[in-house]
């Protein structure tokens, strides 16, 4: 075996090489009775696919290949199954993730990333007077970030008034259909995803 510069690389039947760029290698077979015969093999170097990431939602990320070297790619994140789409949803916050891509040559690239949880703030007051401004105490942002969060509202004596979770993201200041008076109300927030509990209070103000 010789390379393009004529350097001898070995005399076994097979040759294993890992060139940094495309290269040609020549195998020459010598026979005392039949003379010499040779053949040249070209090795094409395929660059490892490089991932780039785009944020398409609070928990959604889409991955694409920056240097297209193939016509087909598969993706996965962490221990998920390989899939043709580069879109992954419901990623866990504040955890180091690893995204993988592989092409139809079997070459594989990786990208490590963290999905940071955005800040949220619960409303400090609510004015349910039907004027279209802060008529409901909203926890929409919290439940967008942590959809499994559980919010319970109490009166000043510790009586539970309402429990908000899932698609329930607002409270209109009533209990069993009856308007509650202007005063402070307390809440507790349980976020099982990060094993955290929070508490606080807000003010209900009625102008009529």
mmCIF file of N, CA and C in Angstrom, residues 113-193:
data_model
loop_
_atom_site.group_PDB
_atom_site.id
_atom_site.type_symbol
_atom_site.label_atom_id
_atom_site.label_comp_id
_atom_site.label_asym_id
_atom_site.label_seq_id
_atom_site.Cartn_x
_atom_site.Cartn_y
_atom_site.Cartn_z
ATOM 1 N N UNK A 113 -26.789 21.320 26.011
ATOM 2 C CA UNK A 113 -27.500 22.570 26.247
ATOM 3 C C UNK A 113 -28.342 22.468 27.511
ATOM 4 N N UNK A 114 -28.747 23.613 28.024
ATOM 5 C CA UNK A 114 -29.632 23.709 29.183
ATOM 6 C C UNK A 114 -30.797 24.615 28.819
ATOM 7 N N UNK A 115 -32.009 24.201 29.148
ATOM 8 C CA UNK A 115 -33.193 25.036 28.952
ATOM 9 C C UNK A 115 -33.449 25.775 30.263
ATOM 10 N N UNK A 116 -33.189 27.070 30.271
ATOM 11 C CA UNK A 116 -33.357 27.864 31.478
ATOM 12 C C UNK A 116 -34.831 28.211 31.683
ATOM 13 N N UNK A 117 -35.290 28.047 32.903
ATOM 14 C CA UNK A 117 -36.668 28.406 33.217
ATOM 15 C C UNK A 117 -36.802 29.923 33.275
ATOM 16 N N UNK A 118 -37.754 30.494 32.547
ATOM 17 C CA UNK A 118 -37.940 31.951 32.599
ATOM 18 C C UNK A 118 -38.513 32.366 33.947
ATOM 19 N N UNK A 119 -38.325 33.613 34.277
ATOM 20 C CA UNK A 119 -38.862 34.133 35.528
ATOM 21 C C UNK A 119 -40.376 34.301 35.419
ATOM 22 N N UNK A 120 -41.050 34.121 36.520
ATOM 23 C CA UNK A 120 -42.484 34.374 36.557
ATOM 24 C C UNK A 120 -42.804 35.178 37.813
ATOM 25 N N UNK A 121 -43.905 35.899 37.767
ATOM 26 C CA UNK A 121 -44.325 36.714 38.905
ATOM 27 C C UNK A 121 -45.837 36.646 39.020
ATOM 28 N N UNK A 122 -46.332 36.318 40.204
ATOM 29 C CA UNK A 122 -47.766 36.268 40.428
ATOM 30 C C UNK A 122 -48.288 37.674 40.713
ATOM 31 N N UNK A 123 -49.506 37.926 40.275
ATOM 32 C CA UNK A 123 -50.092 39.258 40.408
ATOM 33 C C UNK A 123 -50.186 39.669 41.885
ATOM 34 N N UNK A 124 -49.795 40.913 42.219
ATOM 35 C CA UNK A 124 -49.873 41.355 43.619
ATOM 36 C C UNK A 124 -51.280 41.788 44.022
ATOM 37 N N UNK A 125 -52.144 42.022 43.048
ATOM 38 C CA UNK A 125 -53.521 42.406 43.390
ATOM 39 C C UNK A 125 -54.459 42.076 42.236
ATOM 40 N N UNK A 126 -55.766 42.079 42.554
ATOM 41 C CA UNK A 126 -56.792 41.822 41.562
ATOM 42 C C UNK A 126 -57.956 42.758 41.847
ATOM 43 N N UNK A 127 -58.580 43.280 40.791
ATOM 44 C CA UNK A 127 -59.711 44.211 40.942
ATOM 45 C C UNK A 127 -60.885 43.702 40.113
ATOM 46 N N UNK A 128 -61.658 42.753 40.639
ATOM 47 C CA UNK A 128 -62.757 42.145 39.858
ATOM 48 C C UNK A 128 -63.997 43.024 39.790
ATOM 49 N N UNK A 129 -63.892 44.140 39.062
ATOM 50 C CA UNK A 129 -65.021 45.063 38.948
ATOM 51 C C UNK A 129 -65.523 45.185 37.506
ATOM 52 N N UNK A 130 -65.132 44.197 36.668
ATOM 53 C CA UNK A 130 -65.634 44.113 35.282
ATOM 54 C C UNK A 130 -65.285 45.324 34.428
ATOM 55 N N UNK A 131 -64.127 45.935 34.693
ATOM 56 C CA UNK A 131 -63.716 47.051 33.838
ATOM 57 C C UNK A 131 -62.683 46.618 32.805
ATOM 58 N N UNK A 132 -62.396 45.308 32.774
ATOM 59 C CA UNK A 132 -61.442 44.781 31.803
ATOM 60 C C UNK A 132 -59.996 44.886 32.204
ATOM 61 N N UNK A 133 -59.715 45.400 33.418
ATOM 62 C CA UNK A 133 -58.336 45.542 33.900
ATOM 63 C C UNK A 133 -58.170 44.750 35.194
ATOM 64 N N UNK A 134 -57.321 43.733 35.137
ATOM 65 C CA UNK A 134 -57.036 42.886 36.302
ATOM 66 C C UNK A 134 -58.316 42.392 36.983
ATOM 67 N N UNK A 135 -59.277 41.975 36.160
ATOM 68 C CA UNK A 135 -60.516 41.441 36.716
ATOM 69 C C UNK A 135 -60.333 40.054 37.324
ATOM 70 N N UNK A 136 -59.241 39.392 36.948
ATOM 71 C CA UNK A 136 -58.978 38.059 37.485
ATOM 72 C C UNK A 136 -57.530 37.970 37.941
ATOM 73 N N UNK A 137 -57.325 37.229 39.015
ATOM 74 C CA UNK A 137 -55.965 36.972 39.504
ATOM 75 C C UNK A 137 -55.391 35.862 38.649
ATOM 76 N N UNK A 138 -54.331 36.157 37.920
ATOM 77 C CA UNK A 138 -53.831 35.258 36.883
ATOM 78 C C UNK A 138 -52.538 34.568 37.293
ATOM 79 N N UNK A 139 -52.483 33.261 37.003
ATOM 80 C CA UNK A 139 -51.238 32.496 37.170
ATOM 81 C C UNK A 139 -50.862 31.861 35.831
ATOM 82 N N UNK A 140 -51.299 32.514 34.744
ATOM 83 C CA UNK A 140 -51.073 31.970 33.405
ATOM 84 C C UNK A 140 -49.598 31.726 33.127
ATOM 85 N N UNK A 141 -48.762 32.712 33.427
ATOM 86 C CA UNK A 141 -47.334 32.574 33.134
ATOM 87 C C UNK A 141 -46.716 31.413 33.899
ATOM 88 N N UNK A 142 -47.092 31.282 35.177
ATOM 89 C CA UNK A 142 -46.561 30.184 35.981
ATOM 90 C C UNK A 142 -46.918 28.837 35.375
ATOM 91 N N UNK A 143 -48.183 28.658 34.977
ATOM 92 C CA UNK A 143 -48.604 27.364 34.459
ATOM 93 C C UNK A 143 -48.121 27.119 33.040
ATOM 94 N N UNK A 144 -47.731 28.175 32.320
ATOM 95 C CA UNK A 144 -47.072 27.967 31.031
ATOM 96 C C UNK A 144 -45.678 27.391 31.246
ATOM 97 N N UNK A 145 -45.012 27.871 32.285
ATOM 98 C CA UNK A 145 -43.662 27.398 32.571
ATOM 99 C C UNK A 145 -43.688 26.022 33.217
ATOM 100 N N UNK A 146 -44.567 25.867 34.214
ATOM 101 C CA UNK A 146 -44.691 24.602 34.943
ATOM 102 C C UNK A 146 -46.144 24.142 34.870
ATOM 103 N N UNK A 147 -46.538 23.450 33.805
ATOM 104 C CA UNK A 147 -47.951 23.084 33.624
ATOM 105 C C UNK A 147 -48.486 22.149 34.690
ATOM 106 N N UNK A 148 -47.620 21.496 35.446
ATOM 107 C CA UNK A 148 -48.084 20.606 36.511
ATOM 108 C C UNK A 148 -48.110 21.285 37.875
ATOM 109 N N UNK A 149 -47.858 22.584 37.891
ATOM 110 C CA UNK A 149 -47.893 23.319 39.159
ATOM 111 C C UNK A 149 -49.308 23.328 39.722
ATOM 112 N N UNK A 150 -49.375 23.394 41.046
ATOM 113 C CA UNK A 150 -50.653 23.393 41.749
ATOM 114 C C UNK A 150 -50.711 24.643 42.624
ATOM 115 N N UNK A 151 -51.763 25.454 42.446
ATOM 116 C CA UNK A 151 -51.912 26.707 43.181
ATOM 117 C C UNK A 151 -53.199 26.637 44.008
ATOM 118 N N UNK A 152 -53.084 26.877 45.302
ATOM 119 C CA UNK A 152 -54.245 26.889 46.188
ATOM 120 C C UNK A 152 -54.354 28.269 46.823
ATOM 121 N N UNK A 153 -55.563 28.830 46.818
ATOM 122 C CA UNK A 153 -55.823 30.157 47.391
ATOM 123 C C UNK A 153 -56.636 29.994 48.678
ATOM 124 N N UNK A 154 -56.230 30.730 49.715
ATOM 125 C CA UNK A 154 -56.886 30.660 51.020
ATOM 126 C C UNK A 154 -57.332 32.057 51.445
ATOM 127 N N UNK A 155 -58.325 32.084 52.357
ATOM 128 C CA UNK A 155 -58.643 33.365 52.968
ATOM 129 C C UNK A 155 -57.738 33.578 54.181
ATOM 130 N N UNK A 156 -57.926 34.664 54.887
ATOM 131 C CA UNK A 156 -57.038 35.019 55.985
ATOM 132 C C UNK A 156 -57.126 34.053 57.145
ATOM 133 N N UNK A 157 -58.171 33.214 57.167
ATOM 134 C CA UNK A 157 -58.332 32.248 58.252
ATOM 135 C C UNK A 157 -57.833 30.856 57.862
ATOM 136 N N UNK A 158 -57.279 30.749 56.653
ATOM 137 C CA UNK A 158 -56.742 29.466 56.206
ATOM 138 C C UNK A 158 -57.735 28.574 55.498
ATOM 139 N N UNK A 159 -58.917 29.088 55.188
ATOM 140 C CA UNK A 159 -59.909 28.295 54.477
ATOM 141 C C UNK A 159 -59.560 28.242 52.993
ATOM 142 N N UNK A 160 -59.537 27.034 52.430
ATOM 143 C CA UNK A 160 -59.232 26.891 51.013
ATOM 144 C C UNK A 160 -60.401 27.378 50.174
ATOM 145 N N UNK A 161 -60.119 28.266 49.241
ATOM 146 C CA UNK A 161 -61.147 28.851 48.393
ATOM 147 C C UNK A 161 -61.169 28.253 46.993
ATOM 148 N N UNK A 162 -60.000 28.012 46.429
ATOM 149 C CA UNK A 162 -59.929 27.503 45.063
ATOM 150 C C UNK A 162 -58.581 26.831 44.854
ATOM 151 N N UNK A 163 -58.567 25.871 43.950
ATOM 152 C CA UNK A 163 -57.333 25.191 43.554
ATOM 153 C C UNK A 163 -57.193 25.306 42.049
ATOM 154 N N UNK A 164 -56.065 25.833 41.606
ATOM 155 C CA UNK A 164 -55.812 26.050 40.183
ATOM 156 C C UNK A 164 -54.720 25.098 39.709
ATOM 157 N N UNK A 165 -54.984 24.399 38.631
ATOM 158 C CA UNK A 165 -53.969 23.525 38.046
ATOM 159 C C UNK A 165 -54.364 23.199 36.622
ATOM 160 N N UNK A 166 -53.406 22.717 35.843
ATOM 161 C CA UNK A 166 -53.682 22.379 34.451
ATOM 162 C C UNK A 166 -54.099 23.596 33.660
ATOM 163 N N UNK A 167 -55.284 23.525 33.040
ATOM 164 C CA UNK A 167 -55.752 24.621 32.191
ATOM 165 C C UNK A 167 -56.411 25.741 32.978
ATOM 166 N N UNK A 168 -56.635 25.549 34.279
ATOM 167 C CA UNK A 168 -57.239 26.592 35.102
ATOM 168 C C UNK A 168 -56.148 27.564 35.531
ATOM 169 N N UNK A 169 -56.205 28.766 35.002
ATOM 170 C CA UNK A 169 -55.081 29.683 35.238
ATOM 171 C C UNK A 169 -55.511 31.021 35.819
ATOM 172 N N UNK A 170 -56.811 31.176 36.143
ATOM 173 C CA UNK A 170 -57.269 32.468 36.639
ATOM 174 C C UNK A 170 -58.312 32.276 37.737
ATOM 175 N N UNK A 171 -58.387 33.261 38.619
ATOM 176 C CA UNK A 171 -59.401 33.257 39.669
ATOM 177 C C UNK A 171 -60.118 34.596 39.643
ATOM 178 N N UNK A 172 -61.462 34.548 39.697
ATOM 179 C CA UNK A 172 -62.267 35.760 39.543
ATOM 180 C C UNK A 172 -62.693 36.391 40.861
ATOM 181 N N UNK A 173 -62.138 35.920 41.984
ATOM 182 C CA UNK A 173 -62.455 36.531 43.268
ATOM 183 C C UNK A 173 -63.766 36.088 43.874
ATOM 184 N N UNK A 174 -64.243 34.907 43.470
ATOM 185 C CA UNK A 174 -65.503 34.399 44.030
ATOM 186 C C UNK A 174 -65.272 33.071 44.738
ATOM 187 N N UNK A 175 -66.232 32.718 45.585
ATOM 188 C CA UNK A 175 -66.228 31.412 46.253
ATOM 189 C C UNK A 175 -67.646 30.855 46.160
ATOM 190 N N UNK A 176 -67.766 29.701 45.502
ATOM 191 C CA UNK A 176 -69.078 29.096 45.240
ATOM 192 C C UNK A 176 -70.011 30.083 44.537
ATOM 193 N N UNK A 177 -69.452 30.885 43.642
ATOM 194 C CA UNK A 177 -70.236 31.823 42.864
ATOM 195 C C UNK A 177 -70.535 33.140 43.537
ATOM 196 N N UNK A 178 -70.068 33.326 44.783
ATOM 197 C CA UNK A 178 -70.343 34.562 45.519
ATOM 198 C C UNK A 178 -69.075 35.428 45.578
ATOM 199 N N UNK A 179 -69.199 36.726 45.313
ATOM 200 C CA UNK A 179 -68.028 37.616 45.368
ATOM 201 C C UNK A 179 -67.463 37.688 46.779
ATOM 202 N N UNK A 180 -66.165 37.652 46.872
ATOM 203 C CA UNK A 180 -65.490 37.763 48.164
ATOM 204 C C UNK A 180 -65.100 39.213 48.412
ATOM 205 N N UNK A 181 -64.968 39.610 49.678
ATOM 206 C CA UNK A 181 -64.717 41.014 50.012
ATOM 207 C C UNK A 181 -63.286 41.445 49.741
ATOM 208 N N UNK A 182 -63.094 42.748 49.738
ATOM 209 C CA UNK A 182 -61.757 43.320 49.578
ATOM 210 C C UNK A 182 -60.928 43.020 50.815
ATOM 211 N N UNK A 183 -59.821 42.347 50.621
ATOM 212 C CA UNK A 183 -58.884 42.036 51.701
ATOM 213 C C UNK A 183 -57.710 41.296 51.086
ATOM 214 N N UNK A 184 -56.797 40.854 51.920
ATOM 215 C CA UNK A 184 -55.659 40.064 51.437
ATOM 216 C C UNK A 184 -56.024 38.583 51.415
ATOM 217 N N UNK A 185 -55.489 37.884 50.428
ATOM 218 C CA UNK A 185 -55.676 36.442 50.295
ATOM 219 C C UNK A 185 -54.298 35.800 50.125
ATOM 220 N N UNK A 186 -54.205 34.552 50.572
ATOM 221 C CA UNK A 186 -52.915 33.852 50.553
ATOM 222 C C UNK A 186 -52.947 32.722 49.534
ATOM 223 N N UNK A 187 -51.774 32.370 49.077
ATOM 224 C CA UNK A 187 -51.677 31.263 48.122
ATOM 225 C C UNK A 187 -50.455 30.409 48.450
ATOM 226 N N UNK A 188 -50.525 29.152 48.049
ATOM 227 C CA UNK A 188 -49.371 28.255 48.063
ATOM 228 C C UNK A 188 -49.197 27.709 46.655
ATOM 229 N N UNK A 189 -47.953 27.546 46.245
ATOM 230 C CA UNK A 189 -47.635 27.017 44.926
ATOM 231 C C UNK A 189 -46.750 25.796 45.105
ATOM 232 N N UNK A 190 -47.191 24.674 44.566
ATOM 233 C CA UNK A 190 -46.390 23.458 44.579
ATOM 234 C C UNK A 190 -45.971 23.128 43.149
ATOM 235 N N UNK A 191 -44.654 23.006 42.944
ATOM 236 C CA UNK A 191 -44.125 22.685 41.613
ATOM 237 C C UNK A 191 -43.404 21.348 41.712
ATOM 238 N N UNK A 192 -44.083 20.245 41.413
ATOM 239 C CA UNK A 192 -43.466 18.925 41.578
ATOM 240 C C UNK A 192 -42.248 18.698 40.687
ATOM 241 N N UNK A 193 -42.211 19.355 39.531
ATOM 242 C CA UNK A 193 -41.096 19.139 38.608
ATOM 243 C C UNK A 193 -39.753 19.491 39.232
#
